[in-house]
XYZ file of C-alpha atoms in Angstrom:
778
model
C -0.620 19.377 3.713
C -0.550 17.200 6.984
C 0.218 13.520 6.186
C 0.616 10.533 8.846
C 3.343 7.986 8.288
C 5.245 5.251 9.759
C 8.805 5.690 10.430
C 10.774 2.320 9.143
C 14.555 3.209 8.460
C 16.338 6.525 8.388
C 19.606 7.830 6.512
C 20.978 11.061 4.840
C 21.911 12.413 1.353
C 24.195 15.385 0.478
C 21.890 18.136 -1.322
C 25.516 20.310 -2.640
C 27.418 20.181 0.784
C 24.396 20.003 3.254
C 22.923 17.134 4.446
C 19.250 15.855 3.771
C 17.392 13.318 6.551
C 15.880 10.725 4.506
C 13.132 8.932 6.535
C 11.863 5.983 4.797
C 7.908 5.579 5.397
C 4.764 4.460 4.664
C 1.458 6.303 4.535
C -2.347 5.228 6.423
C -3.302 4.753 2.604
C -0.269 2.147 1.923
C 2.337 4.289 0.017
C 5.744 4.167 0.597
C 7.362 7.377 0.907
C 10.676 9.096 1.607
C 10.325 12.177 4.044
C 13.003 14.761 3.972
C 14.470 16.749 6.530
C 16.590 20.157 5.794
C 18.337 21.927 8.413
C 19.983 19.525 10.559
C 23.560 19.360 11.378
C 26.176 17.796 12.473
C 28.069 18.298 16.146
C 29.984 17.567 18.324
C 31.016 18.673 21.912
C 34.223 19.508 24.061
C 35.328 20.037 27.060
C 38.200 22.056 27.911
C 39.490 24.803 30.192
C 39.761 28.304 28.754
C 36.622 27.886 26.607
C 36.867 31.542 25.100
C 40.436 30.422 23.747
C 39.632 27.001 22.655
C 36.488 28.298 20.551
C 38.807 30.645 18.831
C 41.177 27.810 17.935
C 38.416 25.563 16.656
C 36.931 28.418 14.410
C 40.427 28.410 13.035
C 39.985 24.847 11.943
C 37.294 25.332 9.389
C 37.189 23.969 6.293
C 35.768 25.155 3.079
C 34.689 21.328 2.594
C 32.919 21.105 5.462
C 32.948 24.552 7.601
C 32.436 24.938 11.393
C 28.900 26.717 11.139
C 29.092 27.731 15.014
C 31.043 26.956 18.212
C 29.139 27.945 21.086
C 29.193 27.669 24.961
C 26.121 24.940 26.497
C 25.357 24.280 30.016
C 25.168 20.434 30.390
C 26.097 17.438 32.831
C 28.731 14.892 32.755
C 28.537 12.017 34.837
C 25.868 13.602 36.566
C 27.769 17.048 37.867
C 27.353 20.607 35.833
C 29.758 20.805 32.822
C 30.425 24.199 30.751
C 31.075 22.700 27.005
C 31.634 23.923 23.859
C 29.439 22.292 20.991
C 30.731 22.559 17.368
C 28.687 22.500 14.404
C 29.853 21.709 11.055
C 28.035 20.543 7.712
C 29.148 17.489 6.448
C 28.739 14.576 8.901
C 31.643 12.751 7.567
C 34.015 15.835 8.750
C 33.020 15.195 12.419
C 35.816 12.464 12.770
C 38.230 14.583 11.186
C 37.751 17.903 13.270
C 37.394 15.448 16.286
C 41.019 14.486 15.714
C 42.455 18.139 14.881
C 40.469 19.576 18.102
C 41.912 16.606 20.696
C 45.506 18.351 20.159
C 44.633 22.002 20.659
C 45.950 22.328 23.782
C 43.570 22.614 27.226
C 41.091 20.142 25.220
C 40.220 17.644 28.110
C 37.571 15.218 25.741
C 35.996 15.867 22.524
C 32.885 13.733 23.142
C 29.790 12.211 20.583
C 31.696 12.461 17.839
C 31.043 8.723 17.239
C 27.587 8.989 16.997
C 26.361 8.262 13.863
C 24.450 11.024 12.228
C 21.268 9.712 10.974
C 20.557 8.366 14.469
C 21.650 11.586 16.096
C 18.953 13.088 14.187
C 16.348 10.498 15.768
C 17.803 10.837 19.214
C 17.515 14.322 18.900
C 13.835 14.568 17.709
C 12.937 11.942 20.126
C 11.684 9.606 16.654
C 11.400 5.968 17.209
C 11.372 3.296 13.937
C 7.969 1.503 13.643
C 6.112 4.020 15.235
C 3.684 6.657 13.532
C 4.184 10.169 13.368
C 2.573 13.158 11.852
C 3.719 16.335 10.385
C 3.012 19.155 8.220
C 4.751 18.621 4.672
C 5.113 19.545 1.041
C 5.714 17.550 -1.833
C 9.176 17.344 -3.737
C 10.563 16.064 -6.674
C 10.959 12.254 -5.911
C 14.439 10.380 -7.132
C 14.151 8.185 -4.309
C 12.481 5.006 -5.476
C 9.430 5.212 -3.206
C 5.929 6.546 -4.393
C 6.394 10.230 -3.352
C 8.858 12.299 -1.507
C 7.901 14.879 0.998
C 10.001 17.770 3.026
C 8.836 18.394 6.609
C 7.725 21.865 6.806
C 6.470 21.609 11.068
C 7.992 19.688 14.529
C 7.081 16.272 14.203
C 4.481 14.768 16.393
C 3.560 11.316 17.502
C 0.215 9.536 16.960
C -0.489 8.277 20.514
C -3.683 6.767 19.088
C -1.932 4.255 16.674
C 0.821 3.360 19.362
C -1.388 -0.353 19.569
C -1.656 -0.799 15.574
C 0.411 -3.492 14.997
C 3.802 -2.057 13.537
C 4.164 -5.133 11.067
C 0.586 -5.397 9.755
C 0.511 -4.061 6.037
C 4.317 -4.639 5.595
C 5.443 -6.977 2.714
C 8.098 -9.419 3.560
C 10.449 -11.336 1.030
C 11.916 -14.297 2.518
C 15.030 -15.917 0.136
C 17.923 -18.690 -0.010
C 20.426 -19.458 -2.397
C 22.002 -22.621 -3.346
C 25.726 -22.827 -4.550
C 27.642 -25.520 -6.353
C 30.388 -26.837 -5.194
C 32.392 -30.207 -5.098
C 32.455 -31.360 -1.707
C 34.417 -27.798 -0.315
C 33.322 -24.433 1.038
C 31.848 -22.534 -2.014
C 34.047 -19.942 -3.711
C 32.177 -16.969 -5.448
C 35.168 -16.546 -7.722
C 34.759 -20.162 -8.374
C 31.395 -21.772 -7.677
C 28.151 -20.487 -9.211
C 24.723 -19.780 -7.540
C 22.395 -22.507 -9.042
C 18.942 -21.943 -7.600
C 17.478 -18.962 -5.232
C 14.142 -19.553 -3.457
C 11.545 -16.630 -3.039
C 8.869 -16.448 -0.832
C 6.320 -13.275 -0.043
C 4.136 -12.524 2.909
C 1.147 -11.908 3.259
C 0.431 -13.395 -0.402
C 2.819 -16.865 0.324
C 3.898 -17.263 -2.977
C 6.960 -19.348 -3.655
C 9.561 -19.093 -6.522
C 12.603 -21.322 -7.154
C 14.780 -19.556 -9.581
C 16.833 -21.940 -11.175
C 20.136 -21.464 -13.587
C 20.860 -22.085 -17.094
C 23.686 -22.036 -17.978
C 25.573 -18.658 -16.433
C 24.215 -17.708 -13.308
C 24.406 -14.050 -14.751
C 20.385 -14.394 -15.895
C 19.628 -16.120 -12.639
C 21.567 -13.378 -10.345
C 19.628 -10.557 -12.898
C 16.412 -12.689 -12.320
C 16.545 -12.817 -8.614
C 16.718 -8.678 -8.969
C 13.736 -8.388 -11.389
C 11.654 -10.154 -8.804
C 12.895 -8.173 -6.112
C 11.782 -5.385 -7.991
C 8.669 -6.452 -8.871
C 7.351 -7.461 -5.261
C 9.134 -4.056 -3.705
C 9.384 -5.388 -0.537
C 9.707 -3.517 2.757
C 11.289 -6.286 4.812
C 13.843 -8.802 3.072
C 14.637 -12.072 5.190
C 17.251 -14.906 5.040
C 19.142 -16.906 7.582
C 22.476 -16.067 7.765
C 22.376 -13.988 4.947
C 24.361 -10.792 6.436
C 27.433 -13.411 6.486
C 26.854 -15.869 2.839
C 24.090 -14.725 0.716
C 24.584 -11.076 0.184
C 28.525 -11.264 0.157
C 28.161 -14.385 -1.795
C 25.814 -12.730 -4.457
C 27.544 -9.106 -4.596
C 31.218 -10.939 -5.305
C 29.405 -13.038 -7.964
C 27.151 -10.373 -9.802
C 30.609 -8.146 -10.077
C 32.147 -11.538 -11.237
C 29.743 -11.544 -13.665
C 29.177 -7.719 -14.832
C 26.009 -7.804 -13.509
C 24.665 -5.056 -10.797
C 22.682 -6.381 -7.289
C 20.457 -3.613 -7.204
C 17.674 -4.553 -5.036
C 17.266 -1.596 -3.112
C 14.599 0.550 -3.817
C 16.032 2.978 -5.538
C 18.442 0.547 -7.929
C 21.173 0.696 -5.146
C 23.187 -2.436 -4.213
C 23.427 -4.109 -0.760
C 25.867 -2.450 1.348
C 28.116 -3.140 4.657
C 26.485 -1.519 7.706
C 26.522 -0.988 11.553
C 27.184 -4.683 13.545
C 27.998 -6.301 10.453
C 24.411 -6.598 8.677
C 23.946 -5.509 5.276
C 21.852 -2.668 4.695
C 19.371 -2.563 1.276
C 18.524 0.675 1.038
C 14.816 1.731 1.100
C 13.976 -2.028 2.723
C 14.686 -3.453 6.020
C 17.220 -6.272 5.799
C 16.697 -8.863 8.754
C 18.863 -11.505 9.586
C 17.132 -14.024 11.157
C 20.326 -15.975 12.487
C 20.485 -12.881 14.815
C 17.397 -13.747 16.302
C 18.044 -17.537 16.786
C 21.082 -17.205 18.748
C 19.582 -16.131 21.484
C 17.610 -19.306 21.980
C 19.677 -21.237 24.427
C 18.107 -24.616 24.273
C 19.045 -25.162 20.249
C 22.859 -26.194 20.054
C 23.004 -25.802 16.731
C 21.839 -22.813 15.284
C 21.128 -24.284 11.680
C 17.871 -23.363 9.697
C 16.489 -27.047 10.155
C 17.052 -27.089 14.130
C 15.896 -24.020 14.850
C 12.439 -24.085 12.372
C 11.707 -27.587 14.148
C 12.056 -26.367 17.412
C 9.802 -23.518 17.223
C 7.691 -25.655 15.472
C 7.481 -24.225 12.289
C 8.876 -27.143 10.143
C 9.222 -30.444 11.957
C 12.564 -31.897 10.591
C 11.240 -35.375 9.839
C 8.345 -33.179 7.414
C 11.023 -31.827 5.290
C 14.046 -32.660 2.937
C 17.281 -32.906 4.795
C 20.640 -32.364 2.936
C 23.904 -31.681 3.940
C 25.654 -28.955 2.406
C 28.391 -31.037 0.189
C 25.443 -32.609 -1.452
C 24.088 -29.720 -3.067
C 26.933 -30.354 -6.151
C 25.753 -33.874 -6.246
C 21.623 -33.530 -6.277
C 22.366 -30.735 -8.920
C 24.653 -32.486 -11.823
C 21.905 -35.345 -11.095
C 18.981 -34.409 -12.827
C 17.163 -37.318 -11.534
C 17.999 -36.040 -7.852
C 17.350 -31.933 -9.017
C 13.867 -32.132 -7.648
C 14.621 -33.221 -4.514
C 17.222 -30.207 -4.417
C 14.040 -27.935 -5.467
C 12.120 -29.397 -2.291
C 14.934 -28.726 0.182
C 15.220 -25.557 -1.276
C 11.533 -24.651 -0.882
C 11.756 -26.180 2.730
C 14.346 -23.865 3.556
C 12.603 -20.741 2.425
C 9.117 -21.711 3.596
C 11.434 -22.495 6.896
C 12.839 -18.499 6.965
C 9.618 -16.926 5.890
C 7.824 -18.967 9.355
C 10.663 -18.159 11.398
C 10.060 -14.289 10.365
C 6.700 -14.468 11.128
C 7.824 -15.695 14.731
C 10.327 -13.335 15.091
C 9.470 -10.077 13.434
C 6.945 -8.819 15.970
C 9.645 -9.191 18.731
C 11.843 -7.151 16.892
C 9.592 -4.705 15.684
C 8.983 -3.849 19.574
C 12.539 -3.818 20.411
C 13.284 -1.645 17.680
C 10.215 0.645 18.860
C 11.955 0.944 22.496
C 15.414 1.374 21.851
C 15.109 3.590 18.921
C 17.573 0.885 16.581
C 15.802 0.453 12.695
C 14.753 -3.037 13.040
C 17.481 -4.361 10.271
C 20.199 -3.048 12.992
C 18.421 -4.423 16.240
C 18.895 -7.761 16.540
C 22.121 -7.887 14.860
C 23.178 -5.349 17.391
C 23.991 -6.746 20.955
C 21.994 -6.488 24.115
C 24.068 -3.646 25.650
C 23.878 -1.882 22.504
C 20.586 -1.747 22.044
C 20.258 -0.749 25.760
C 22.803 2.046 25.036
C 20.904 3.798 22.387
C 17.699 3.644 24.812
C 20.024 5.263 27.419
C 21.680 7.597 24.641
C 18.111 9.202 24.496
C 17.752 9.379 28.213
C 20.714 11.500 28.469
C 19.974 13.671 26.009
C 16.841 14.764 27.689
C 18.501 15.533 30.578
C 21.761 17.144 29.123
C 23.766 14.333 30.197
C 26.766 14.340 27.986
C 27.501 10.889 26.380
C 31.063 9.528 26.887
C 33.216 8.156 24.593
C 33.206 4.498 24.041
C 36.709 3.239 25.449
C 37.835 -0.542 25.550
C 38.654 -1.148 29.358
C 40.240 -4.046 30.980
C 38.274 -6.677 32.825
C 37.931 -6.298 36.427
C 36.820 -8.976 38.480
C 34.188 -8.552 41.718
C 32.195 -10.928 43.637
C 29.026 -12.028 41.664
C 25.724 -13.397 43.138
C 25.357 -15.484 46.073
C 24.918 -19.432 45.384
C 23.555 -21.463 47.903
C 25.014 -25.386 48.531
C 22.101 -27.121 47.931
C 20.523 -29.901 49.673
C 21.379 -33.330 47.376
C 18.614 -35.723 47.035
C 14.950 -35.797 46.202
C 12.564 -32.876 47.294
C 9.003 -33.087 47.058
C 6.388 -30.035 46.571
C 9.109 -27.297 46.517
C 8.070 -23.914 45.567
C 10.629 -21.764 43.346
C 10.234 -17.958 44.692
C 11.656 -15.487 42.136
C 12.693 -11.731 42.635
C 10.729 -9.950 39.627
C 13.713 -7.897 37.880
C 16.002 -8.509 40.958
C 18.980 -6.175 39.948
C 17.149 -3.126 37.847
C 14.998 -2.471 41.066
C 17.876 -2.611 42.964
C 19.518 0.114 40.943
C 15.886 1.999 40.940
C 16.076 1.586 44.686
C 19.546 2.659 46.022
C 19.753 5.498 42.713
C 23.058 3.385 41.217
C 24.446 4.739 38.314
C 27.647 6.060 36.960
C 26.348 9.379 37.329
C 25.171 9.261 41.188
C 28.490 8.053 42.499
C 29.411 10.116 45.897
C 31.970 10.552 48.315
C 29.964 12.276 50.940
C 26.733 13.787 51.699
C 22.882 12.424 51.836
C 23.833 8.384 50.009
C 22.974 4.952 50.197
C 26.108 2.517 51.085
C 26.227 -0.914 49.582
C 26.804 -3.358 51.952
C 30.568 -5.419 52.400
C 31.703 -3.026 49.779
C 31.161 0.089 50.881
C 30.565 2.397 47.690
C 27.804 5.172 48.134
C 25.426 6.704 46.059
C 23.702 9.867 46.693
C 19.847 9.845 47.325
C 18.818 12.920 45.414
C 18.405 13.584 42.226
C 17.249 10.371 40.730
C 20.514 9.383 37.992
C 19.550 9.224 34.448
C 19.699 5.131 34.426
C 17.338 5.025 37.581
C 14.756 7.142 35.369
C 15.365 4.948 32.309
C 14.771 1.725 34.505
C 11.965 3.511 36.386
C 10.328 3.778 32.992
C 10.978 0.584 32.240
C 9.478 -1.175 34.770
C 6.307 0.960 35.170
C 5.948 0.567 31.485
C 6.200 -3.147 31.452
C 3.936 -3.467 34.431
C 1.339 -1.340 32.691
C 1.573 -3.783 29.847
C 1.100 -6.432 31.674
C -1.709 -5.362 33.461
C -3.453 -4.384 29.981
C -2.776 -8.297 28.828
C -5.055 -9.692 32.016
C -7.832 -8.793 30.197
C -7.162 -10.154 26.945
C -7.398 -13.400 25.114
C -3.905 -14.780 24.728
C -4.396 -15.897 21.479
C -5.687 -12.289 20.096
C -3.445 -10.006 18.036
C -3.595 -7.507 21.136
C -2.672 -10.191 23.722
C 0.235 -11.152 21.417
C 1.068 -7.430 20.292
C 1.936 -6.722 24.388
C 3.463 -9.595 25.320
C 6.241 -9.079 22.505
C 6.582 -5.696 23.894
C 6.750 -6.168 27.448
C 9.550 -9.243 26.522
C 11.394 -6.532 24.574
C 11.092 -4.230 27.856
C 12.150 -6.850 30.371
C 15.376 -7.570 28.229
C 16.477 -4.280 27.909
C 15.935 -3.345 31.756
C 17.198 -6.799 32.625
C 20.368 -5.748 30.872
C 21.119 -2.612 33.015
C 23.071 -4.384 35.485
C 25.015 -6.397 33.050
C 25.093 -3.430 31.236
C 27.401 -1.652 33.900
C 29.814 -4.391 34.252
C 30.446 -4.467 30.456
C 34.238 -3.333 29.579
C 32.763 -1.721 26.038
C 30.117 0.486 27.331
C 30.060 4.457 27.471
C 28.850 3.983 30.631
C 30.900 1.175 32.129
C 31.136 1.328 35.922
C 32.648 -1.406 37.672
C 31.976 -0.336 41.636
C 28.375 0.241 40.147
C 28.158 -3.363 39.337
C 29.747 -4.384 42.455
C 27.531 -2.855 44.329
C 24.551 -4.172 42.864
C 25.317 -7.638 43.234
C 26.331 -6.844 47.287
C 23.162 -5.696 47.933
C 21.488 -8.590 45.781
C 23.717 -10.609 48.278
C 22.043 -8.897 51.290
C 18.923 -9.359 50.177
C 19.052 -13.102 49.512
C 20.109 -13.222 52.758
C 17.794 -11.773 54.119
C 14.938 -13.446 52.682
C 16.537 -16.846 54.010
C 16.723 -15.605 57.512
C 13.276 -14.804 57.410
C 11.956 -17.677 55.719
C 14.003 -19.934 58.625
C 12.061 -17.743 61.125
C 8.727 -18.726 59.911
C 9.897 -22.714 59.658
C 10.298 -22.681 56.323
C 13.095 -25.292 54.841
C 15.149 -23.443 52.132
C 16.443 -26.404 49.959
C 18.588 -23.758 47.537
C 19.413 -20.770 45.930
C 20.843 -19.064 42.998
C 20.892 -15.093 42.335
C 17.463 -13.844 42.934
C 15.490 -17.336 43.034
C 15.231 -19.571 46.661
C 13.636 -23.050 46.469
C 11.609 -23.580 49.083
C 9.490 -26.304 50.943
C 6.018 -25.813 49.505
C 3.392 -24.548 52.457
C 1.111 -22.117 53.262
C 3.752 -19.674 55.044
C 5.203 -19.244 52.058
C 2.751 -16.623 51.247
C 3.781 -14.785 54.625
C 7.414 -14.757 53.172
C 6.153 -12.849 50.279
C 4.630 -10.569 51.802
C 7.489 -9.593 53.930
C 9.430 -9.252 51.371
C 7.285 -7.193 49.785
C 6.269 -5.105 52.655
C 9.235 -4.580 54.557
C 12.052 -4.926 52.202
C 10.585 -3.217 49.190
C 11.015 -5.859 46.207
C 8.902 -7.937 44.333
C 8.237 -11.372 44.693
C 6.472 -14.712 43.789
C 6.028 -18.225 43.185
C 7.689 -18.822 39.844
C 6.637 -22.357 39.834
C 6.802 -25.047 42.055
C 7.865 -28.489 41.419
C 6.685 -31.727 42.321
C 9.560 -33.333 42.418
C 13.116 -31.844 42.321
C 16.260 -33.756 42.199
C 19.601 -31.811 43.504
C 22.566 -33.172 43.262
C 25.623 -31.663 45.726
C 26.680 -29.628 42.998
C 25.464 -25.587 42.498
C 23.691 -24.893 39.476
C 22.493 -28.611 38.838
C 19.565 -29.948 39.296
C 16.179 -31.918 37.547
C 12.687 -30.529 38.117
C 9.152 -31.996 37.370
C 7.059 -29.362 37.591
C 3.335 -29.566 38.273
C 2.162 -29.492 34.794
C 4.445 -32.360 34.084
C 7.648 -30.410 32.747
C 11.262 -31.675 33.350
C 13.670 -28.956 33.673
C 17.237 -30.139 33.107
C 19.979 -27.251 34.547
C 23.562 -27.972 34.783
C 23.930 -31.648 33.516
C 25.464 -32.701 30.261
C 21.954 -32.472 28.897
C 22.284 -28.559 28.198
C 26.141 -28.638 27.678
C 27.462 -28.661 24.025
C 30.339 -31.452 24.207
C 28.512 -34.528 24.370
C 25.953 -36.401 21.381
C 22.450 -35.354 21.210
C 21.998 -39.576 21.949
C 23.664 -38.970 25.705
C 21.379 -35.629 26.624
C 18.510 -37.488 25.795
C 19.328 -40.408 27.649
C 19.880 -37.928 30.530
C 16.786 -36.519 30.334
C 14.543 -39.349 30.157
C 16.487 -40.714 32.790
C 15.816 -37.607 35.124
C 11.969 -38.391 34.114
C 11.775 -41.571 34.465
C 12.607 -41.264 38.302
C 10.779 -38.241 39.072
C 7.804 -39.459 37.546
C 7.873 -43.314 38.356
C 9.841 -43.265 41.590
C 11.756 -45.968 39.953
C 15.266 -46.518 39.559
C 15.255 -50.118 37.956
C 13.018 -48.686 35.105
C 15.388 -46.059 34.608
C 18.321 -48.409 34.668
C 16.208 -50.672 32.086
C 16.214 -47.671 29.724
C 19.697 -47.051 29.820
C 20.538 -50.801 28.857
C 18.207 -50.472 25.990
C 19.997 -47.397 24.350
C 23.213 -48.759 24.722
C 22.044 -52.105 23.080
C 20.609 -49.703 20.320
C 24.058 -48.639 19.648
C 25.648 -51.593 19.822
C 23.192 -53.262 17.214
C 23.389 -49.657 14.928
C 20.160 -48.663 16.047
C 20.303 -45.553 16.445
C 20.610 -42.569 13.787
C 24.078 -41.338 13.246
C 23.229 -38.142 13.654
C 22.486 -38.410 17.533
C 25.775 -39.287 18.170
C 27.633 -36.193 16.787
C 29.013 -33.890 19.092
C 29.072 -30.344 18.199
C 32.025 -27.911 19.357
C 33.159 -24.401 18.422
C 36.563 -23.649 16.586
C 37.229 -20.575 18.979
C 41.007 -19.762 17.824
C 43.122 -20.480 14.267
C 43.763 -24.178 13.773
C 47.510 -23.519 14.201
C 47.036 -22.148 17.378
C 45.737 -25.014 19.133
C 48.946 -26.627 21.186
C 47.408 -29.561 23.099
C 45.620 -32.265 20.388
C 41.551 -32.282 20.810
C 39.100 -34.419 18.643
C 37.243 -31.641 17.205
C 40.375 -29.418 16.223
C 41.288 -32.965 14.237
C 38.073 -33.084 12.766
C 38.272 -29.499 11.537
C 41.685 -30.240 9.838
C 40.831 -33.527 7.936
C 37.838 -30.847 7.008
C 40.373 -28.196 5.791
C 41.700 -31.362 3.990
C 38.577 -31.539 2.041
C 38.600 -27.965 0.873
C 36.246 -26.538 3.741
C 36.522 -23.357 4.937
C 37.266 -23.550 9.040
C 37.642 -20.282 11.002
C 37.085 -19.094 14.575
C 33.421 -19.215 15.473
C 32.802 -22.054 13.283
C 31.007 -25.217 14.771
C 32.316 -28.696 13.852
C 30.199 -31.677 14.031
C 32.801 -34.977 14.613
C 31.922 -38.723 15.292
C 34.179 -41.386 17.258
C 35.571 -43.914 15.383
C 37.028 -47.355 15.631
C 40.878 -47.333 16.784
C 42.970 -48.057 19.481
C 44.841 -44.870 19.420
C 43.947 -41.467 21.305
C 40.546 -40.036 20.901
C 41.531 -36.862 18.711
C 42.884 -39.670 15.805
C 39.940 -41.329 15.785
C 37.311 -37.970 15.352
C 36.384 -37.418 11.868
C 33.824 -35.164 10.893
C 30.649 -36.713 10.858
C 29.726 -36.405 6.998
C 32.738 -38.421 6.483
C 31.950 -41.399 8.804
C 29.830 -43.924 8.312
C 28.031 -46.021 11.064
C 30.527 -49.108 10.178
C 32.957 -46.947 11.606
C 31.297 -45.847 14.511
C 33.060 -46.638 18.088
C 30.087 -48.208 19.638
C 31.738 -49.098 22.999
C 32.714 -45.462 23.285
C 29.489 -44.268 22.745
C 28.111 -46.751 25.313
C 30.672 -46.597 27.865
C 31.973 -42.682 27.457
C 28.700 -41.140 26.655
C 25.571 -42.758 27.147
C 26.444 -44.348 30.770
C 28.321 -41.613 32.265
C 25.608 -38.837 31.325
C 23.165 -41.378 33.005
C 25.634 -41.991 36.257
C 25.064 -38.218 36.752
C 21.798 -38.633 38.428
C 21.635 -42.588 39.169
C 24.870 -42.592 40.643
C 23.202 -40.669 43.591
C 20.683 -43.645 43.664
C 23.685 -45.907 44.592
C 23.210 -47.434 40.956
C 27.278 -48.798 39.442
C 28.416 -48.581 35.945
C 28.478 -52.027 35.777
C 24.842 -52.236 36.237
C 24.282 -50.314 33.162
C 25.954 -52.549 30.449
C 23.392 -54.616 28.643
C 23.353 -58.371 29.062
C 25.940 -59.630 26.242
C 23.576 -61.638 23.554
C 24.299 -64.539 20.937
C 24.680 -61.298 18.688
C 27.866 -60.071 20.225
C 30.208 -62.916 19.781
C 29.082 -63.694 16.042
């Protein structure tokens, strides 16, 4: 019989000694099934001199535990050059690494390639299959030990169902959000000691919300959680930071208590997987924190902050507790209902973020080829690399090994000196996907580097790239750019609130991210196709392009105010259209007016400006307002000052605003939360030589039993006293308003942040100090 199925995830098992591919899928009728594929074998490639002799020696390595079933000579390409290689095929996937190390020792072997590609991903690459897409195949039903509704064995080639390409890949999938609360007494929770006291659950599309509570031992609570997961049988499990906290905590706690955390579809426990994520067999475990880390506008990536920023749950409408208050609210039964509400709000926020993030994740999965549970925990470089590996396979291009290389510096993008002051009616011209388009136009890639012949020569640096044939990187990027253009054209006729528009919009965003990552990938020292000369050539062509556009703008009489990487800020006029036409027609690059500022303010520094757009929005770039070492109040003040100056033109009103903020701080009328300064611990506390405020605060946290390690964000405030700053820094949750050094926040946070803008207009710091009132002397 023939079935149509959506591929959700892929793994494998051994049947005897032979691998069987397992594709977790769903059918059009809604059944969740396991689709099996037999006969695919693990393999790797060997580059060597004297191929016949090396082949004999490889065959002699064969072991009964995993025989080498074939060693065949094949024609491939390596970095664009023809290569004769040995394809070595064995039986058990795990034996590939062992054979790799032995083959390396054979005299004459130059390289062993593609031995580090995971077997299940190797299958997807070779058969051109993408998670979340729909396929069809002839199958026969077989015995089903996998916990799904049915199991089938593939009996024909698998074909993609193009008619289902624009079906929402998430529609009909069941999602379960969860969050745990752990008892602790103002210290880092320890699963060896501290019980799980509550677990919140929410389902989608049903919207059912539950709070499970411990009654005595948490053994029963964890067992109930397992039963709830099994009963709902979700396709996707979401949480917020569950890969780093919830799953490891639950696993260690359940083992201590003697209960199996059998939440997998076949009763398996979560397992540590690639890129630091936990794999839940038969389900897609998605950590939403992996999506949130890309939101640069949110400094502290806590669940409540991200949910507030995205409008999922405003902070003022939810219960907010600090982690160290959980134990207190659990012990006091009068407060326990507040703790329940707190947990409910966390779970609702988690599901809300899932509904925001998963559509993008599904599209990124469809494009990169990584399963949904891995695609966002993997870096952008890794996502792009998996796609490039597919392109390489199609062209017979061998994939290089990943090797850590030393950083090599090279000249980057051009950044012009800005013209300081306020400028009116400024158009921002943006080169669409400048670097990817440069790579396409000049065939830049690690496989197209050349010394002679018909070549493109990069300006300034002189690196050469052959004109023909196109490299595999060029082909991949061309496909991305063409694909995105087609999608954006299809979006033009759709209502923006329609499901079709939203699906296509998420798809074009995913394609844009991968296309734009191509230049950075070449300069990433961990990349398989790392190529410093390529990255250096791309930036050289970029600088040349910007300089040529600037020269033409000046020839047309257009004032150029600023330029940065792939953007030009110019005085808006009807001649801007001529410049756009010239760049597109004569230079062959897409350029458009990205935005228009009614007013924009530049200091003398590069990459630092504040703009008021024609629709009334304020853009703040490069000031304290977007840096992480200032308090929220300082950032708010600076943004408000910029808005007042640009919207009203009144410096006096801005000065009065700053004085009012300073007055409120001195009177204690500002929330303590706005005074917190957040900084990240980047190494072990013992490795810091200089005394720093955030390190001192972290040491106080450690004394309270709180675990602080590299990567921990420390929130601290400055308290009263006469000593150096680091002696007066305290974790915000250990300080009260009475201890706050109000003068510090006025003189070292609010006024300096405001002066970054107001200083340009001749304002002195003394003008921002609020007048002293009778209260100040009492």
